[in-house]
Amino acid sequence: MTDEEYASYVRQAMYLRTHEHILLERQRHADARARQKETEKQKEAQARKWDFEIAEALKRGEQRRRRGRWNGIWEKYLRSWTEEHERDEDDVPRQKKRRKQSETEKVEDVIIWPVASGMRHDVSVENVEEFFRRAPQAGAGSKAGEGEVDIGAILKTERVRWHPDKMQQRAIGAGRGEGLGAETMRVVTAVWQVIDRMWVELRSK
């Protein structure tokens, strides 16, 4: 070791001895800053996790609400067709069961259309497609032990049910004069075309 190196070593040793408390204080501050950073990092991670869990809970709640809503819509829709079938199949002579259609009664107020509202004025390609994508699944999911529904079988049934000739025949058989009007038949045909297309597309997969 040269004289210069020795002198540098001595100066450094003396500095450490005389400034030890300063160096320790600096180290404590550095350690404190590091701990604070780590704490803040953990808090941010916890906050993100909390926000994510809240968002997921809200999403699940919204999904349950929608399933419940669509389940109610699907049950109402099925019930309307069950009641219609029971009227057609009743043992009491049909002419005694029919009621005359009043001048103010509208057929669209009797038919439950395959859309969320059940109303004719809401019938569109998008709304009918959404109905058959969501409602049957919601109905199945609400029952314990049931899972995916056979949408192909449902579309096949609905395809027959909504065939324009079948709907017109059913209306006449129910004692509604000459049957469904031209505007109602136009909407019936549009509904059937959507169902038929969905059924054909499903079969081609």
Tab-separated table of C-alpha atoms in Angstrom:
chain	number	residue	atom	x	y	z
A	1	MET	CA	0.000	0.000	0.000
A	2	THR	CA	1.428	3.358	-0.971
A	3	ASP	CA	1.466	6.360	1.302
A	4	GLU	CA	-1.352	7.943	-0.672
A	5	GLU	CA	-3.492	4.802	-0.432
A	6	TYR	CA	-2.794	4.524	3.279
A	7	ALA	CA	-3.719	8.152	3.826
A	8	SER	CA	-6.985	7.634	1.914
A	9	TYR	CA	-7.778	4.585	4.012
A	10	VAL	CA	-7.171	6.488	7.235
A	11	ARG	CA	-9.336	9.387	6.116
A	12	GLN	CA	-12.165	7.005	5.220
A	13	ALA	CA	-11.925	5.199	8.549
A	14	MET	CA	-11.947	8.476	10.455
A	15	TYR	CA	-14.919	9.701	8.417
A	16	LEU	CA	-16.885	6.554	9.186
A	17	ARG	CA	-16.121	6.862	12.899
A	18	THR	CA	-17.001	10.559	13.100
A	19	HIS	CA	-20.042	10.348	10.799
A	20	GLU	CA	-21.353	6.943	11.814
A	21	HIS	CA	-24.549	8.334	13.256
A	22	ILE	CA	-25.195	10.248	10.030
A	23	LEU	CA	-24.702	7.139	7.927
A	24	LEU	CA	-26.945	5.096	10.211
A	25	GLU	CA	-29.627	7.774	10.000
A	26	ARG	CA	-29.401	7.777	6.218
A	27	GLN	CA	-29.737	3.996	6.197
A	28	ARG	CA	-32.744	4.177	8.503
A	29	HIS	CA	-34.389	6.706	6.188
A	30	ALA	CA	-33.631	4.531	3.173
A	31	ASP	CA	-35.060	1.463	4.917
A	32	ALA	CA	-38.141	3.437	5.981
A	33	ARG	CA	-38.698	4.669	2.417
A	34	ALA	CA	-38.340	1.118	1.113
A	35	ARG	CA	-40.851	-0.182	3.691
A	36	GLN	CA	-43.257	2.644	2.856
A	37	LYS	CA	-42.967	1.866	-0.854
A	38	GLU	CA	-43.652	-1.802	-0.192
A	39	THR	CA	-46.626	-0.925	2.026
A	40	GLU	CA	-48.056	1.388	-0.627
A	41	LYS	CA	-47.497	-1.276	-3.253
A	42	GLN	CA	-49.358	-3.831	-1.147
A	43	LYS	CA	-52.187	-1.348	-0.502
A	44	GLU	CA	-52.508	-0.646	-4.226
A	45	ALA	CA	-52.558	-4.373	-4.978
A	46	GLN	CA	-55.217	-4.912	-2.288
A	47	ALA	CA	-57.257	-1.991	-3.628
A	48	ARG	CA	-57.085	-3.422	-7.162
A	49	LYS	CA	-58.092	-6.838	-5.846
A	50	TRP	CA	-60.968	-5.268	-3.882
A	51	ASP	CA	-62.149	-3.309	-6.922
A	52	PHE	CA	-61.952	-6.457	-9.050
A	53	GLU	CA	-63.919	-8.508	-6.520
A	54	ILE	CA	-66.583	-5.801	-6.255
A	55	ALA	CA	-66.839	-5.580	-10.065
A	56	GLU	CA	-67.121	-9.372	-10.310
A	57	ALA	CA	-69.786	-9.467	-7.593
A	58	LEU	CA	-71.773	-6.744	-9.348
A	59	LYS	CA	-71.383	-8.601	-12.642
A	60	ARG	CA	-72.635	-11.859	-11.090
A	61	GLY	CA	-75.532	-10.003	-9.515
A	62	GLU	CA	-76.430	-8.438	-12.852
A	63	GLN	CA	-76.203	-11.829	-14.564
A	64	ARG	CA	-78.490	-13.371	-11.938
A	65	ARG	CA	-80.919	-10.481	-12.353
A	66	ARG	CA	-80.936	-10.909	-16.119
A	67	ARG	CA	-81.358	-14.683	-15.839
A	68	GLY	CA	-84.239	-14.160	-13.441
A	69	ARG	CA	-85.814	-11.645	-15.820
A	70	TRP	CA	-85.406	-13.908	-18.843
A	71	ASN	CA	-86.628	-16.900	-16.873
A	72	GLY	CA	-89.839	-15.027	-16.073
A	73	ILE	CA	-90.211	-14.046	-19.723
A	74	TRP	CA	-89.669	-17.643	-20.872
A	75	GLU	CA	-92.139	-19.067	-18.351
A	76	LYS	CA	-94.779	-16.530	-19.365
A	77	TYR	CA	-94.198	-17.383	-23.017
A	78	LEU	CA	-94.480	-21.145	-22.439
A	79	ARG	CA	-97.506	-20.687	-20.218
A	80	SER	CA	-99.306	-18.761	-22.949
A	81	TRP	CA	-98.840	-21.642	-25.382
A	82	THR	CA	-99.812	-24.228	-22.762
A	83	GLU	CA	-103.041	-22.370	-22.095
A	84	GLU	CA	-103.697	-22.114	-25.826
A	85	HIS	CA	-103.131	-25.859	-26.229
A	86	GLU	CA	-105.442	-26.633	-23.312
A	87	ARG	CA	-108.174	-24.548	-24.921
A	88	ASP	CA	-107.764	-26.461	-28.176
A	89	GLU	CA	-107.714	-29.878	-26.499
A	90	ASP	CA	-110.516	-29.374	-23.994
A	91	ASP	CA	-113.208	-32.055	-24.026
A	92	VAL	CA	-115.954	-29.461	-23.849
A	93	PRO	CA	-117.225	-28.726	-27.371
A	94	ARG	CA	-114.969	-26.079	-28.851
A	95	GLN	CA	-117.823	-23.845	-29.912
A	96	LYS	CA	-118.839	-23.492	-26.260
A	97	LYS	CA	-115.322	-22.539	-25.271
A	98	ARG	CA	-114.764	-19.929	-27.946
A	99	ARG	CA	-115.407	-16.335	-27.155
A	100	LYS	CA	-116.331	-13.880	-29.834
A	101	GLN	CA	-113.690	-11.395	-30.772
A	102	SER	CA	-114.890	-7.894	-29.931
A	103	GLU	CA	-114.447	-5.042	-32.341
A	104	THR	CA	-111.837	-3.460	-30.068
A	105	GLU	CA	-109.846	-6.608	-29.246
A	106	LYS	CA	-106.484	-6.843	-30.977
A	107	VAL	CA	-104.880	-10.152	-31.815
A	108	GLU	CA	-101.440	-8.858	-30.792
A	109	ASP	CA	-102.828	-8.368	-27.271
A	110	VAL	CA	-103.580	-12.104	-27.133
A	111	ILE	CA	-100.425	-13.482	-28.742
A	112	ILE	CA	-97.277	-13.546	-26.614
A	113	TRP	CA	-94.591	-12.753	-29.153
A	114	PRO	CA	-91.054	-14.201	-28.820
A	115	VAL	CA	-89.415	-10.975	-27.650
A	116	ALA	CA	-88.575	-9.701	-24.172
A	117	SER	CA	-91.695	-7.538	-23.904
A	118	GLY	CA	-93.982	-10.110	-25.515
A	119	MET	CA	-95.443	-7.297	-27.632
A	120	ARG	CA	-95.777	-7.244	-31.409
A	121	HIS	CA	-94.378	-3.737	-31.827
A	122	ASP	CA	-91.040	-4.947	-30.391
A	123	VAL	CA	-90.648	-7.772	-32.912
A	124	SER	CA	-87.430	-7.447	-34.904
A	125	VAL	CA	-84.770	-9.817	-36.162
A	126	GLU	CA	-82.407	-8.822	-33.327
A	127	ASN	CA	-85.047	-9.105	-30.591
A	128	VAL	CA	-86.321	-12.515	-31.718
A	129	GLU	CA	-82.757	-13.837	-31.950
A	130	GLU	CA	-81.963	-12.480	-28.487
A	131	PHE	CA	-85.128	-14.096	-27.100
A	132	PHE	CA	-84.174	-17.576	-28.292
A	133	ARG	CA	-80.527	-17.144	-27.276
A	134	ARG	CA	-81.308	-16.038	-23.725
A	135	ALA	CA	-84.774	-17.115	-22.586
A	136	PRO	CA	-84.539	-20.941	-22.922
A	137	GLN	CA	-81.119	-20.998	-21.223
A	138	ALA	CA	-82.382	-18.805	-18.373
A	139	GLY	CA	-85.367	-21.102	-17.925
A	140	ALA	CA	-83.140	-24.171	-17.711
A	141	GLY	CA	-80.639	-22.516	-15.395
A	142	SER	CA	-83.341	-21.647	-12.860
A	143	LYS	CA	-84.190	-25.304	-12.232
A	144	ALA	CA	-82.019	-27.406	-9.949
A	145	GLY	CA	-80.187	-30.221	-11.681
A	146	GLU	CA	-80.728	-28.830	-15.159
A	147	GLY	CA	-78.017	-27.427	-17.381
A	148	GLU	CA	-77.789	-26.654	-21.062
A	149	VAL	CA	-81.015	-26.930	-23.035
A	150	ASP	CA	-81.386	-28.512	-26.453
A	151	ILE	CA	-81.833	-25.284	-28.383
A	152	GLY	CA	-82.125	-27.280	-31.602
A	153	ALA	CA	-85.191	-29.103	-30.285
A	154	ILE	CA	-86.697	-25.833	-29.086
A	155	LEU	CA	-86.160	-24.116	-32.432
A	156	LYS	CA	-87.649	-27.121	-34.216
A	157	THR	CA	-90.791	-26.888	-32.070
A	158	GLU	CA	-91.008	-23.114	-32.463
A	159	ARG	CA	-90.487	-23.411	-36.214
A	160	VAL	CA	-93.636	-25.511	-36.447
A	161	ARG	CA	-95.513	-23.385	-33.927
A	162	TRP	CA	-94.872	-20.102	-35.734
A	163	HIS	CA	-95.407	-21.354	-39.280
A	164	PRO	CA	-97.785	-18.824	-40.880
A	165	ASP	CA	-100.250	-21.507	-42.016
A	166	LYS	CA	-100.268	-23.063	-38.553
A	167	MET	CA	-100.801	-19.716	-36.843
A	168	GLN	CA	-103.639	-18.815	-39.201
A	169	GLN	CA	-105.222	-22.217	-38.727
A	170	ARG	CA	-104.969	-21.895	-34.965
A	171	ALA	CA	-106.544	-18.428	-34.990
A	172	ILE	CA	-109.489	-19.614	-37.082
A	173	GLY	CA	-109.892	-22.699	-34.895
A	174	ALA	CA	-110.023	-20.476	-31.818
A	175	GLY	CA	-113.044	-18.676	-33.228
A	176	ARG	CA	-111.350	-15.490	-34.389
A	177	GLY	CA	-113.462	-14.964	-37.458
A	178	GLU	CA	-111.447	-15.163	-40.627
A	179	GLY	CA	-108.204	-15.454	-38.684
A	180	LEU	CA	-105.241	-13.148	-38.365
A	181	GLY	CA	-105.108	-9.867	-40.243
A	182	ALA	CA	-102.598	-9.080	-42.960
A	183	GLU	CA	-100.335	-6.967	-40.738
A	184	THR	CA	-100.262	-9.586	-37.990
A	185	MET	CA	-99.521	-12.281	-40.553
A	186	ARG	CA	-96.634	-10.192	-41.860
A	187	VAL	CA	-95.095	-10.141	-38.396
A	188	VAL	CA	-95.823	-13.846	-37.859
A	189	THR	CA	-94.012	-14.607	-41.125
A	190	ALA	CA	-91.044	-12.467	-40.059
A	191	VAL	CA	-90.834	-14.345	-36.743
A	192	TRP	CA	-90.993	-17.701	-38.508
A	193	GLN	CA	-88.240	-16.676	-40.929
A	194	VAL	CA	-85.906	-15.765	-38.063
A	195	ILE	CA	-86.600	-19.059	-36.268
A	196	ASP	CA	-86.216	-21.044	-39.481
A	197	ARG	CA	-82.874	-19.402	-40.246
A	198	MET	CA	-81.567	-20.014	-36.721
A	199	TRP	CA	-82.654	-23.649	-36.918
A	200	VAL	CA	-81.034	-24.190	-40.325
A	201	GLU	CA	-77.797	-22.501	-39.199
A	202	LEU	CA	-77.682	-24.657	-36.078
A	203	ARG	CA	-78.201	-27.842	-38.059
A	204	SER	CA	-75.409	-26.930	-40.488
A	205	LYS	CA	-72.807	-26.694	-37.688
